[in-house]
Coordinates of C-alpha atoms in Angstrom, one line a residue:
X1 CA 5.9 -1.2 13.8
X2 CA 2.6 0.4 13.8
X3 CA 2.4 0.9 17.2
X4 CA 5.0 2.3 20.4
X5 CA 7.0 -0.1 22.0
X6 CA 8.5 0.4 25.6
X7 CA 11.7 1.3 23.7
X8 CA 10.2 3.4 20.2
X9 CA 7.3 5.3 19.2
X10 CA 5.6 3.7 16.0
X11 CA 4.7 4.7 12.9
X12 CA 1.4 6.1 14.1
X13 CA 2.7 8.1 17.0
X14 CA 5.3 9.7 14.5
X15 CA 3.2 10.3 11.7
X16 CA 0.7 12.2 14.9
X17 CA 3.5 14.1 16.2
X18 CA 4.8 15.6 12.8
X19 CA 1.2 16.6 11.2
X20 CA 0.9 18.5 14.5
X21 CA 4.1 19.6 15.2
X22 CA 4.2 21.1 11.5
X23 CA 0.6 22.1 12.1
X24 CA 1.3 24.4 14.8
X25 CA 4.5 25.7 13.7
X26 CA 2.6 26.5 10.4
X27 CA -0.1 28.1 12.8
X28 CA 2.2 29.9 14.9
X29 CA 4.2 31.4 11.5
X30 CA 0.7 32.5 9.7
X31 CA -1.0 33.8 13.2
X32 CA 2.2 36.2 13.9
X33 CA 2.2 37.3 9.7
X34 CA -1.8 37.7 10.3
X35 CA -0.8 40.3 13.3
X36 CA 0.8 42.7 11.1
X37 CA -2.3 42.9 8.8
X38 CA -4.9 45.3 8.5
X39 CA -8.4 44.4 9.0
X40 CA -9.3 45.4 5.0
X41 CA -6.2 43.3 4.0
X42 CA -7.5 41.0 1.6
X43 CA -5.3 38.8 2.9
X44 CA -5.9 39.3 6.6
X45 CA -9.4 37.4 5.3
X46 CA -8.1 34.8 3.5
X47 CA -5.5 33.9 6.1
X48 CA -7.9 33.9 9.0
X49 CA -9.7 31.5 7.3
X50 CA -6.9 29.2 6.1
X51 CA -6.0 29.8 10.6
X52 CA -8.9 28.7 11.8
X53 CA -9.4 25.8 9.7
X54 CA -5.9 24.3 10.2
X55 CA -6.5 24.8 13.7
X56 CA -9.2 22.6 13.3
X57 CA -7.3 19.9 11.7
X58 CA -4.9 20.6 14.9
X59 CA -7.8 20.0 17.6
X60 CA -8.9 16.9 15.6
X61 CA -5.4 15.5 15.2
X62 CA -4.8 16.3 19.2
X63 CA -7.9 14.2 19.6
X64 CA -6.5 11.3 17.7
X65 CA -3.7 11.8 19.6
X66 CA -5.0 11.4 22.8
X67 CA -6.9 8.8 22.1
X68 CA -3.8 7.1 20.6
X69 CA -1.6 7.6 24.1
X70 CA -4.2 5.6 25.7
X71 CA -4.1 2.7 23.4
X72 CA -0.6 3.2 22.5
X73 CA 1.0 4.2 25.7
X74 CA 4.4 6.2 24.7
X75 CA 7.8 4.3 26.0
X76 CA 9.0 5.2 29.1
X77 CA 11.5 8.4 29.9
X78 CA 15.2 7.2 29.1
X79 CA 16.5 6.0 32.1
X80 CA 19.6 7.9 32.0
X81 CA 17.7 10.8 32.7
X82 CA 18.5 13.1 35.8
X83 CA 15.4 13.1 38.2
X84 CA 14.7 17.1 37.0
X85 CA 15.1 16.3 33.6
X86 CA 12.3 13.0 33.6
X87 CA 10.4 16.1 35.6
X88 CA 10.5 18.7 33.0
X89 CA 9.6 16.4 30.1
X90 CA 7.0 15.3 31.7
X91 CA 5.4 18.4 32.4
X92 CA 6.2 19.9 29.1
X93 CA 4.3 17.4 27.2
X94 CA 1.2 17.6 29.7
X95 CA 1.7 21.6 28.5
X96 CA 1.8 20.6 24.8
X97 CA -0.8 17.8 25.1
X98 CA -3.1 20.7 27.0
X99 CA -2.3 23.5 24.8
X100 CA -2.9 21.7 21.6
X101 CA -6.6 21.5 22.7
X102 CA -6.9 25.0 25.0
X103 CA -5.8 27.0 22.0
X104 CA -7.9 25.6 19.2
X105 CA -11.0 25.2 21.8
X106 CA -10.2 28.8 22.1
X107 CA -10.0 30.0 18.7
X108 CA -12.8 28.5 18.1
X109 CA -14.8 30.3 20.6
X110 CA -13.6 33.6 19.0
X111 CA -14.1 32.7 15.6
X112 CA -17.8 31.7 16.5
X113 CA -18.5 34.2 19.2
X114 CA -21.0 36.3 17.0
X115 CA -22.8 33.1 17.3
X116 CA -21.5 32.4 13.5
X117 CA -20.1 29.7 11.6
X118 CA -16.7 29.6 9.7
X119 CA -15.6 27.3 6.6
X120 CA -13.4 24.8 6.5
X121 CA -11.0 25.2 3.6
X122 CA -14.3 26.3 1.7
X123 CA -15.9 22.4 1.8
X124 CA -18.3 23.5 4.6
X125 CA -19.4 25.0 7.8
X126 CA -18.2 24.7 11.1
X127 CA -21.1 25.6 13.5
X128 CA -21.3 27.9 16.2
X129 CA -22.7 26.4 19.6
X130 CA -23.4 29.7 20.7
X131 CA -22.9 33.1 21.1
X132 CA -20.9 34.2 24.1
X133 CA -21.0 37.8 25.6
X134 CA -18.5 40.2 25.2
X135 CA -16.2 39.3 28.3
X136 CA -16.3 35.7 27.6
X137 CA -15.0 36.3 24.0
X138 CA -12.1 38.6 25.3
X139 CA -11.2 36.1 27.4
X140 CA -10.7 33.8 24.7
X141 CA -8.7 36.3 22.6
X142 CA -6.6 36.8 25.8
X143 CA -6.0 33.2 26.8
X144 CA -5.7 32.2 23.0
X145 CA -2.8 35.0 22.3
X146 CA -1.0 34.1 25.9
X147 CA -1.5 30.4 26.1
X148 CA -0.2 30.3 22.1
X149 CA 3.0 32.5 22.7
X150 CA 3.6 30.2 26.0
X151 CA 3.6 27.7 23.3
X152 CA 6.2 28.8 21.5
X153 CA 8.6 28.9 24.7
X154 CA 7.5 25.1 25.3
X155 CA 8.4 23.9 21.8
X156 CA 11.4 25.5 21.8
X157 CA 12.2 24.0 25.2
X158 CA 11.0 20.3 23.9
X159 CA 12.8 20.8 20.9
X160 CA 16.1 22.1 22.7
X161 CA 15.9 19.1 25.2
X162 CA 15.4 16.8 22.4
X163 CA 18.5 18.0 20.4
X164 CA 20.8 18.2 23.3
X165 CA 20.1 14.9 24.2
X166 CA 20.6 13.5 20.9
X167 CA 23.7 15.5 20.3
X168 CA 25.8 16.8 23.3
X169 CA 24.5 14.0 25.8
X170 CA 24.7 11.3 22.7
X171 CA 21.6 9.7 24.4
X172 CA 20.1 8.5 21.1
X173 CA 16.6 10.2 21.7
X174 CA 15.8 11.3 18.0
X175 CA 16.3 7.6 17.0
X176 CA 13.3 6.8 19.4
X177 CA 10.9 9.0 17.4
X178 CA 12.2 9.4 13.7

């Protein structure tokens, strides 16, 4: 089944949500090793670029996405959810559906502030649109390092919610996406 039914998420939707799922985690794991780094670290270099260009592939694949929910509309909330619970999913994945465009948007705006490009995986250049002053690009870093460890609270709580449904509530909910 290629595409969601009101009961199952196709093969599409689940092949989206692991490439970015694993995409972000990856992100999260070599952003927080990139932290610890020094500037002349060769490999403070070499992981910034492998960073931004994976985020990248994360903006492009939330795009897909998107575009994807609209054609593919994702089944319904189980209905033996509690009222708070159909609440808080919802709202989580309006977070995760925001943040997986707010923090590569932002990145990229750091990365190109300079009014610079920056490979992709050393095939070729993504452009700047412009340079941005000073303030605008320490907003950037600021909303891109808040809004990204906000993301790691959110995934955890999807991921939690997901497990104890499947396991102590024995509501079947991994079944409906793997």
């Amino acid at each position: 089944m290629i595409r969601n039914s009101t009961e199952r998420y196709g093969l599409v939707s689940k092949l989206l949500h692991s490439l970015i799922a694993f995409s972000i985690i990856g992100l999260i794991g070599l952003g927080w090793w990139m932290v610890g780094l020094s500037y002349y670290d060769s490999w403070y270099h070499k992981g910034l670029e492998l960073h931004r260009a994976i985020g990248v592939c994360v903006l492009l694949l939330a795009t897909v996405f998107a575009i994807w929910k609209v054609i593919s509309p994702s089944p319904g909330l189980q209905k033996s959810l509690k009222p708070m619970e159909k609440v808080g999913a919802k709202v989580v994945h309006i977070v995760l559906l925001l943040s997986m465009f707010v923090v590569p948007l932002t990145g990229y705006a750091i990365s190109t502030s300079s009014g610079n490009s920056f490979t992709f995986f050393g095939l070729f250049d993504i452009p700047s649109v412009m340079a941005i002053t000073d303030a605008i690009r320490d907003l950037a870093i600021s909303l891109h390092y808040y809004i990204a460890y906000g993301l790691i609270a959110v995934i955890l709580l999807h991921a939690g919610a997901a497990f104890k449904h499947q396991f102590i509530d024995k509501k079947g909910t991994l079944k409906r996406m793997f």
